[in-house]
Short mmCIF file of C-alpha atoms and ligand atoms in Angstrom, two decimals:
data_model
loop_
_atom_site.label_atom_id
_atom_site.label_comp_id
_atom_site.label_asym_id
_atom_site.label_seq_id
_atom_site.Cartn_x
_atom_site.Cartn_y
_atom_site.Cartn_z
CA MET A 7 60.61 -33.91 46.49
CA ASN A 8 60.76 -33.18 50.19
CA GLY A 9 63.90 -31.08 49.97
CA SER A 10 62.48 -29.09 46.98
CA VAL A 11 65.92 -28.59 45.33
CA ASN A 12 66.53 -30.90 42.42
CA VAL A 13 70.11 -32.14 42.37
CA SER A 14 69.95 -34.40 39.31
CA ALA A 15 72.21 -32.32 37.03
CA GLY A 16 75.76 -33.60 36.70
CA ARG A 17 76.95 -36.95 35.40
CA SER A 18 74.10 -39.44 35.60
CA TYR A 19 74.71 -42.98 36.84
CA LEU A 20 73.04 -45.98 35.22
CA ALA A 21 73.16 -48.64 37.94
CA ILE A 22 71.06 -51.23 36.10
CA PRO A 23 72.34 -54.77 35.51
CA GLY A 24 73.29 -54.16 31.90
CA PRO A 25 73.96 -52.29 29.85
CA SER A 26 76.58 -51.19 32.33
CA VAL A 27 78.58 -47.96 32.64
CA ILE A 28 80.79 -47.52 29.58
CA PRO A 29 84.34 -46.39 30.41
CA ASP A 30 85.60 -43.20 28.76
CA GLN A 31 88.42 -45.24 27.23
CA VAL A 32 85.85 -47.40 25.42
CA LEU A 33 83.79 -44.42 24.28
CA GLN A 34 86.90 -42.66 23.01
CA ALA A 35 88.09 -45.75 21.18
CA MET A 36 84.74 -45.91 19.38
CA HIS A 37 84.68 -42.22 18.49
CA ARG A 38 86.39 -42.41 15.12
CA ALA A 39 85.81 -42.58 11.39
CA SER A 40 84.87 -45.90 9.80
CA PRO A 41 87.94 -48.01 9.06
CA ASN A 42 88.65 -50.06 5.96
CA ILE A 43 87.13 -53.51 6.48
CA TYR A 44 89.19 -55.24 3.80
CA ALA A 45 92.75 -54.72 4.95
CA GLY A 46 94.91 -52.85 7.40
CA GLU A 47 94.59 -51.85 11.00
CA LEU A 48 91.09 -53.18 11.78
CA VAL A 49 91.88 -56.57 10.34
CA GLU A 50 95.08 -56.83 12.34
CA MET A 51 93.48 -55.52 15.52
CA THR A 52 90.58 -57.96 15.35
CA ALA A 53 92.92 -60.93 15.49
CA THR A 54 94.30 -59.62 18.79
CA LEU A 55 90.85 -59.75 20.39
CA ILE A 56 90.61 -63.52 20.23
CA PRO A 57 93.43 -64.45 22.66
CA ASP A 58 92.35 -61.69 25.03
CA LEU A 59 88.75 -62.92 25.01
CA ARG A 60 90.05 -66.42 25.76
CA ARG A 61 91.89 -65.03 28.78
CA VAL A 62 88.67 -63.54 30.14
CA ALA A 63 86.80 -66.82 29.64
CA ARG A 64 89.75 -68.84 30.95
CA THR A 65 89.81 -71.11 27.95
CA GLN A 66 92.23 -72.31 25.31
CA HIS A 67 89.39 -73.10 22.95
CA GLU A 68 87.48 -71.49 20.10
CA VAL A 69 85.79 -68.08 19.97
CA ALA A 70 82.99 -67.00 17.62
CA ILE A 71 81.65 -63.43 17.61
CA TYR A 72 78.18 -62.43 16.43
CA ILE A 73 76.66 -59.01 15.83
CA ALA A 74 74.00 -59.81 18.41
CA ASN A 75 72.83 -59.40 21.97
CA GLY A 76 72.71 -62.20 24.51
CA HIS A 77 69.67 -63.74 22.86
CA GLY A 78 71.74 -64.07 19.70
CA ALA A 79 74.52 -65.79 21.61
CA TRP A 80 71.93 -68.20 23.08
CA GLU A 81 70.64 -68.92 19.57
CA ALA A 82 74.15 -69.45 18.22
CA ALA A 83 75.02 -72.01 20.90
CA LEU A 84 71.80 -73.93 20.26
CA GLN A 85 72.04 -73.79 16.46
CA ASN A 86 75.53 -75.29 16.50
CA THR A 87 74.86 -78.20 18.81
CA LEU A 88 71.23 -79.33 18.54
CA GLN A 89 68.60 -80.28 16.02
CA PRO A 90 64.81 -80.43 16.25
CA GLY A 91 63.71 -83.35 18.42
CA ASP A 92 66.84 -83.24 20.59
CA ARG A 93 66.34 -82.80 24.32
CA VAL A 94 68.04 -80.43 26.78
CA LEU A 95 68.01 -80.23 30.56
CA VAL A 96 67.56 -76.71 31.96
CA PRO A 97 68.06 -76.18 35.69
CA SER A 98 66.66 -72.71 36.30
CA SER A 99 67.03 -70.17 39.11
CA GLY A 100 65.27 -67.27 37.46
CA ARG A 101 63.86 -65.72 34.32
CA PHE A 102 66.97 -66.17 32.17
CA GLY A 103 67.12 -69.94 32.63
CA ILE A 104 63.56 -70.12 31.39
CA GLY A 105 64.38 -67.68 28.59
CA TRP A 106 67.18 -69.87 27.20
CA ALA A 107 64.85 -72.88 27.38
CA GLU A 108 62.24 -70.95 25.38
CA MET A 109 64.84 -70.19 22.70
CA ALA A 110 65.53 -73.92 22.46
CA GLN A 111 61.81 -74.66 22.20
CA GLY A 112 61.63 -72.22 19.30
CA LEU A 113 64.11 -74.42 17.44
CA GLY A 114 62.05 -77.56 18.05
CA VAL A 115 64.24 -78.78 20.90
CA GLU A 116 62.46 -80.52 23.79
CA THR A 117 63.22 -78.99 27.17
CA ASP A 118 63.25 -80.64 30.58
CA ILE A 119 63.07 -77.60 32.83
CA LEU A 120 63.98 -78.08 36.48
CA ASP A 121 62.53 -74.86 37.84
CA PHE A 122 63.98 -73.97 41.23
CA GLY A 123 62.08 -70.70 41.31
CA ASN A 124 63.43 -67.21 41.89
CA HIS A 125 65.00 -67.72 45.30
CA ALA A 126 66.83 -71.04 45.28
CA PRO A 127 69.98 -72.34 43.62
CA TRP A 128 70.10 -75.55 41.61
CA ASP A 129 69.33 -78.64 43.66
CA MET A 130 72.17 -80.92 42.59
CA ASP A 131 70.33 -84.04 43.82
CA ARG A 132 67.41 -83.34 41.51
CA ILE A 133 69.80 -82.67 38.64
CA ALA A 134 71.66 -85.91 39.36
CA ALA A 135 68.36 -87.79 39.43
CA ALA A 136 67.31 -86.30 36.07
CA LEU A 137 70.63 -87.30 34.52
CA ALA A 138 70.47 -90.80 36.01
CA ALA A 139 66.93 -91.27 34.72
CA ASP A 140 68.08 -90.47 31.18
CA THR A 141 69.54 -93.91 30.57
CA GLY A 142 69.21 -93.55 26.81
CA HIS A 143 71.19 -90.29 26.84
CA ARG A 144 68.48 -88.37 25.04
CA ILE A 145 69.60 -85.21 26.81
CA LYS A 146 72.16 -83.64 24.49
CA ALA A 147 72.99 -80.57 26.52
CA VAL A 148 72.49 -78.93 29.90
CA LEU A 149 71.72 -75.19 29.63
CA ALA A 150 73.10 -73.52 32.73
CA VAL A 151 72.83 -69.82 33.55
CA HIS A 152 75.78 -69.02 35.80
CA ALA A 153 74.39 -65.85 37.42
CA ASP A 154 70.69 -65.28 36.75
CA THR A 155 70.31 -61.52 36.44
CA SER A 156 66.64 -61.59 37.44
CA SER A 157 67.09 -63.33 40.80
CA SER A 158 70.80 -62.52 41.31
CA ILE A 159 71.43 -66.14 42.25
CA ARG A 160 74.87 -67.41 41.26
CA ASN A 161 74.94 -71.13 40.63
CA ASP A 162 77.76 -73.64 40.89
CA VAL A 163 78.73 -74.55 37.33
CA ALA A 164 81.67 -76.70 38.42
CA ALA A 165 79.29 -78.82 40.51
CA LEU A 166 77.18 -79.37 37.42
CA ARG A 167 80.21 -80.76 35.60
CA ARG A 168 80.87 -83.08 38.54
CA ALA A 169 77.23 -84.26 38.40
CA LEU A 170 77.51 -85.00 34.67
CA ASP A 171 80.75 -86.90 35.19
CA ALA A 172 79.39 -88.82 38.17
CA ALA A 173 76.39 -89.89 36.08
CA GLY A 174 78.68 -90.78 33.16
CA HIS A 175 76.40 -88.58 31.06
CA PRO A 176 77.76 -87.26 27.74
CA ALA A 177 75.53 -84.15 27.49
CA LEU A 178 77.32 -80.92 26.64
CA LEU A 179 77.61 -78.44 29.50
CA MET A 180 76.61 -75.02 28.14
CA ALA A 181 76.96 -72.00 30.40
CA ASP A 182 75.38 -68.56 30.10
CA CYS A 183 77.90 -66.07 31.49
CA ILE A 184 76.15 -63.02 30.11
CA ALA A 185 75.86 -61.47 33.57
CA SER A 186 78.92 -63.02 35.16
CA LEU A 187 81.81 -62.79 32.71
CA GLY A 188 84.34 -60.26 33.89
CA CYS A 189 82.56 -60.00 37.26
CA ASP A 190 82.38 -63.39 38.97
CA ARG A 191 85.07 -66.02 38.81
CA PHE A 192 84.41 -68.31 35.86
CA GLU A 193 86.84 -70.98 34.61
CA MET A 194 85.62 -72.43 31.32
CA ASP A 195 88.30 -75.09 30.92
CA GLY A 196 88.94 -75.62 34.63
CA TRP A 197 85.25 -76.27 35.26
CA GLY A 198 84.79 -78.49 32.21
CA VAL A 199 82.37 -76.22 30.34
CA ASP A 200 81.88 -77.18 26.69
CA VAL A 201 80.11 -74.04 25.44
CA MET A 202 79.96 -70.60 27.03
CA VAL A 203 77.90 -67.69 25.80
CA THR A 204 78.26 -64.06 26.73
CA ALA A 205 77.47 -60.58 25.49
CA CYS A 206 79.53 -57.40 25.61
CA GLN A 207 77.27 -54.98 27.49
CA LYS A 208 77.87 -56.03 31.09
CA GLY A 209 81.23 -57.09 32.51
CA LEU A 210 82.88 -56.39 29.15
CA MET A 211 81.78 -52.72 29.37
CA VAL A 212 80.95 -52.20 25.66
CA PRO A 213 77.60 -50.97 24.29
CA ALA A 214 75.23 -53.86 23.50
CA GLY A 215 75.86 -55.45 20.13
CA LEU A 216 78.33 -58.32 20.38
CA GLY A 217 77.32 -61.87 21.32
CA ILE A 218 80.30 -64.13 21.93
CA VAL A 219 80.35 -67.93 21.98
CA PHE A 220 83.25 -70.03 23.23
CA PHE A 221 83.31 -73.74 22.41
CA ASN A 222 85.63 -76.67 22.92
CA ALA A 223 86.44 -79.76 20.85
CA ARG A 224 83.48 -81.78 22.17
CA ALA A 225 81.10 -79.02 21.12
CA ALA A 226 82.83 -78.69 17.75
CA GLU A 227 82.28 -82.43 17.30
CA ALA A 228 78.55 -82.02 18.05
CA ARG A 229 78.40 -79.28 15.40
CA ARG A 230 80.09 -81.53 12.83
CA ALA A 231 77.57 -84.32 13.54
CA LEU A 232 74.58 -82.12 12.63
CA PRO A 233 72.94 -82.94 9.29
CA ARG A 234 72.75 -79.25 8.37
CA ILE A 235 73.60 -75.90 9.86
CA SER A 236 72.48 -72.34 9.31
CA ARG A 237 75.11 -70.54 7.26
CA TYR A 238 74.67 -67.45 9.36
CA TRP A 239 74.89 -69.04 12.81
CA ASP A 240 77.62 -71.57 11.93
CA TRP A 241 80.43 -70.92 14.39
CA GLU A 242 83.11 -72.76 12.40
CA PRO A 243 84.01 -70.02 9.84
CA ARG A 244 83.72 -67.36 12.53
CA ALA A 245 86.20 -69.17 14.74
CA ASN A 246 88.54 -70.13 11.90
CA PRO A 247 88.05 -67.52 9.18
CA GLU A 248 89.90 -67.75 5.92
CA GLU A 249 88.67 -64.28 4.97
CA PHE A 250 88.13 -61.36 7.34
CA TYR A 251 84.38 -61.10 6.67
CA GLN A 252 83.90 -64.64 7.95
CA TYR A 253 84.64 -63.55 11.52
CA PHE A 254 81.25 -61.86 11.50
CA GLY A 255 79.35 -63.57 8.70
CA GLY A 256 79.47 -60.25 6.80
CA THR A 257 80.44 -56.66 7.55
CA ALA A 258 82.42 -56.29 10.77
CA PRO A 259 80.94 -54.45 13.78
CA THR A 260 83.78 -51.98 13.33
CA HIS A 261 83.28 -49.60 16.24
CA HIS A 262 82.31 -52.27 18.70
CA LEU A 263 85.59 -53.98 17.95
CA TYR A 264 87.55 -50.86 18.86
CA GLY A 265 85.50 -50.53 22.01
CA LEU A 266 86.10 -54.15 22.91
CA ARG A 267 89.84 -53.72 22.30
CA ALA A 268 89.91 -50.85 24.81
CA ALA A 269 87.80 -52.78 27.34
CA LEU A 270 90.00 -55.88 27.12
CA ASP A 271 93.08 -53.70 27.60
CA MET A 272 91.53 -52.34 30.79
CA ILE A 273 90.51 -55.77 32.07
CA HIS A 274 93.91 -57.34 31.48
CA ALA A 275 95.81 -54.34 32.83
CA GLU A 276 93.86 -54.81 36.06
CA GLY A 277 94.15 -58.62 35.90
CA MET A 278 91.35 -61.19 36.08
CA GLU A 279 91.92 -62.02 39.74
CA ALA A 280 91.85 -58.31 40.62
CA VAL A 281 88.70 -57.75 38.56
CA TRP A 282 86.93 -60.57 40.39
CA ALA A 283 88.20 -59.37 43.77
CA ARG A 284 86.98 -55.83 43.04
CA HIS A 285 83.50 -57.05 42.18
CA ALA A 286 83.39 -59.25 45.29
CA HIS A 287 84.54 -56.42 47.55
CA LEU A 288 82.07 -53.92 46.11
CA ALA A 289 79.27 -56.50 46.38
CA ARG A 290 80.04 -56.98 50.08
CA ALA A 291 79.65 -53.24 50.65
CA ILE A 292 76.27 -53.30 48.89
CA TRP A 293 75.14 -56.32 50.91
CA ALA A 294 76.23 -54.69 54.15
CA ALA A 295 74.11 -51.63 53.39
CA CYS A 296 71.11 -53.69 52.27
CA GLU A 297 71.29 -55.85 55.38
CA ALA A 298 71.36 -52.74 57.57
CA TRP A 299 68.40 -51.15 55.76
CA GLY A 300 66.49 -54.42 56.01
CA ALA A 301 66.98 -54.65 59.77
CA ASP A 302 63.98 -52.35 60.08
CA GLY A 303 61.38 -51.78 57.37
CA PRO A 304 60.39 -53.62 54.18
CA LEU A 305 63.63 -53.87 52.15
CA ARG A 306 64.91 -57.42 51.61
CA MET A 307 67.58 -58.96 49.43
CA ASN A 308 66.27 -61.72 47.20
CA VAL A 309 69.08 -64.12 48.06
CA PRO A 310 69.59 -64.54 51.81
CA ASP A 311 72.74 -66.68 51.54
CA ARG A 312 75.83 -64.62 50.66
CA ALA A 313 77.54 -67.62 49.10
CA LEU A 314 74.79 -67.84 46.49
CA ARG A 315 74.79 -64.19 45.46
CA SER A 316 76.10 -62.80 42.20
CA HIS A 317 78.84 -60.19 42.57
CA ALA A 318 77.43 -58.27 39.60
CA VAL A 319 73.75 -57.74 40.37
CA THR A 320 71.60 -57.59 43.50
CA ALA A 321 67.85 -58.23 43.33
CA LEU A 322 65.73 -56.66 46.06
CA ARG A 323 62.12 -56.45 47.12
CA ILE A 324 60.58 -53.59 49.05
CA GLY A 325 56.85 -54.00 48.46
CA SER A 326 54.58 -52.35 45.94
CA PRO A 327 54.54 -49.53 44.94
CA LEU A 328 57.70 -48.57 46.81
CA GLY A 329 60.12 -50.20 44.36
CA THR A 330 58.92 -48.11 41.45
CA GLU A 331 58.55 -44.99 43.60
CA LEU A 332 62.12 -45.29 44.82
CA ARG A 333 63.48 -45.84 41.30
CA MET A 334 61.54 -42.89 39.91
CA TRP A 335 62.53 -40.60 42.75
CA LEU A 336 66.23 -41.42 42.37
CA GLU A 337 66.20 -40.94 38.63
CA GLN A 338 64.29 -37.68 38.71
CA ASN A 339 66.00 -36.13 41.70
CA LEU A 340 69.51 -37.55 41.88
CA GLY A 341 70.29 -38.65 38.32
CA LEU A 342 70.64 -42.24 39.55
CA THR A 343 68.89 -45.05 37.66
CA LEU A 344 68.28 -48.42 39.32
CA GLY A 345 67.15 -51.56 37.53
CA ILE A 346 63.56 -52.76 37.40
CA GLY A 347 62.63 -56.05 39.02
CA LEU A 348 62.51 -58.88 36.51
CA GLY A 349 60.54 -62.10 36.62
CA MET A 350 59.31 -61.55 40.17
CA ALA A 351 55.76 -60.51 39.31
CA PRO A 352 53.78 -60.24 36.05
CA PRO A 353 54.69 -56.95 34.31
CA ARG A 354 51.29 -55.29 34.51
CA SER A 355 50.34 -56.54 37.97
CA PRO A 356 50.44 -54.21 41.00
CA ASP A 357 53.06 -56.43 42.61
CA TRP A 358 55.49 -55.62 39.80
CA HIS A 359 56.19 -52.30 41.49
CA GLY A 360 57.60 -53.96 44.58
CA PHE A 361 60.97 -55.06 43.15
CA PHE A 362 64.17 -53.50 41.87
CA ARG A 363 67.75 -54.47 41.13
CA LEU A 364 71.18 -52.91 41.46
CA GLY A 365 73.73 -53.44 38.72
CA HIS A 366 77.33 -53.41 39.93
CA MET A 367 79.12 -54.91 36.97
CA GLY A 368 82.08 -53.79 34.91
CA HIS A 369 83.33 -50.23 35.25
CA VAL A 370 82.44 -49.64 38.91
CA ASN A 371 84.58 -48.59 41.82
CA GLY A 372 84.26 -47.71 45.47
CA HIS A 373 83.11 -44.13 45.15
CA MET A 374 80.46 -45.09 42.59
CA ILE A 375 79.10 -47.77 44.90
CA MET A 376 79.11 -45.37 47.86
CA GLY A 377 77.27 -42.88 45.63
CA LEU A 378 74.76 -45.55 44.67
CA LEU A 379 74.17 -46.50 48.30
CA GLY A 380 74.09 -42.88 49.47
CA GLY A 381 71.51 -42.20 46.77
CA ILE A 382 69.31 -45.06 47.95
CA GLU A 383 69.63 -43.89 51.56
CA THR A 384 68.53 -40.42 50.41
CA GLY A 385 65.57 -41.82 48.49
CA LEU A 386 64.44 -43.95 51.44
CA ARG A 387 64.46 -40.83 53.63
CA ALA A 388 62.78 -38.60 51.06
CA LEU A 389 59.97 -41.08 50.55
CA ASP A 390 59.63 -41.85 54.26
CA ILE A 391 60.22 -45.54 53.68
CA PRO A 392 61.11 -47.19 56.99
CA HIS A 393 64.65 -48.54 56.98
CA GLY A 394 67.34 -49.65 59.38
CA LYS A 395 70.07 -47.21 60.40
CA GLY A 396 73.79 -47.40 59.75
CA ALA A 397 73.72 -48.69 56.17
CA LEU A 398 76.33 -46.28 54.84
CA GLU A 399 78.58 -46.85 57.84
CA ALA A 400 78.29 -50.59 57.27
CA ALA A 401 79.14 -50.20 53.59
CA ALA A 402 82.09 -47.95 54.37
CA ALA A 403 83.34 -50.46 56.93
CA ALA A 404 83.05 -53.26 54.36
CA LEU A 405 84.94 -51.22 51.78
CA ALA A 406 87.57 -50.21 54.29
CA GLY A 407 88.00 -53.87 55.08
CA ALA A 408 86.92 -53.42 58.70
C1 LIG B 6 71.97 -63.97 32.33
C2 LIG B 6 71.41 -63.37 31.08
N1 LIG B 6 71.17 -64.16 30.03
C3 LIG B 6 70.67 -63.66 28.89
C4 LIG B 6 70.37 -62.33 28.74
C5 LIG B 6 69.81 -61.82 27.47
O1 LIG B 6 70.72 -60.93 26.91
P1 LIG B 6 70.24 -59.78 25.90
O2 LIG B 6 69.26 -58.94 26.63
O3 LIG B 6 71.51 -59.06 25.58
O4 LIG B 6 69.65 -60.44 24.71
C6 LIG B 6 70.61 -61.47 29.81
C7 LIG B 6 70.27 -60.03 29.72
O5 LIG B 6 70.19 -59.31 30.69
C8 LIG B 6 71.14 -62.00 31.01
O6 LIG B 6 71.38 -61.20 32.04
#
């Protein structure tokens, strides 16, 4: 370290795109003895989570909770709607679109992947052409990642619904909001989404461990038409349990439920519109700083067009090995952890070290983002990485609304 004094002691800051910073309220809610899972407070509290989850997803429809990460939520959505030999269309703008397609392949589902790479949003004309070409309606679902955490591209899910309707195509619209829920505006019912999957460790601010699937009547109908269904993944008893254990297909994730209760209280006390506005405002401060740094030197944002950027994660490239060097320096010297690049270069290739990501999802506010940006500015200086001037001023101006 150039300055020779290590200033990493103090509260560390995990600025990776999930798991996100856990609020003290959530941690405190989870710090308790195990409750009775057969009757009483936990059972009553769990029922209150369902309407509040619906309010986050902006849906009137069904909710099923799994003790799972996002991959489990992907699996649940697929298991309840498709059978081997079915076909899905997967427009992809990054690693997670491909990842959901691979989960489908693992279940014997055929995948038509429209790969738009790591830098471009969905091309709606190509999607429309793929739907129009499917005259026999073999495509049963479209798997759509709202914000791809690897590229930080945010796609237009409502436009996908319009494309399906314009083509008169009956495929289910299934959205992955694992990185966007509670960060970017998402309107499940308003946008005509049939199935939405999410997980609790990003915008919902809870430690990883809950996968949540929302589904409407059309999706429930697809589930009923299946010849058989895995007892474990079946969303029907989870959404409409006659006994408490059916919510979770077994023992409840007791402490996660208390954490989620606290997180939902925070989200709804702030209000969904305010939560989205906060994420958008903080993202603009980050973009302002990144644009200023990039005016001179190697740092570039992955998504040039602001309208296509996620408000929860920002993917950057800086050239190898500077990405890894910057991350390591910040963690070791400032107690600040940035996210690795994902899907931009093969993991063991030299190029892999040229990318990184900033997570700004969930429990983040202005001073945290200014700390994040001030940390990066410090690291760029310490490592002598060329960069444009005025990044922190630009971020402050964006936050101040100037
Ligand atoms: C958009 C998106 N989809 C799916 C996943 C997979 O979720 P998990 O790692 O919890 O299995 C992630 C994880 O980062 C994600 O960001």
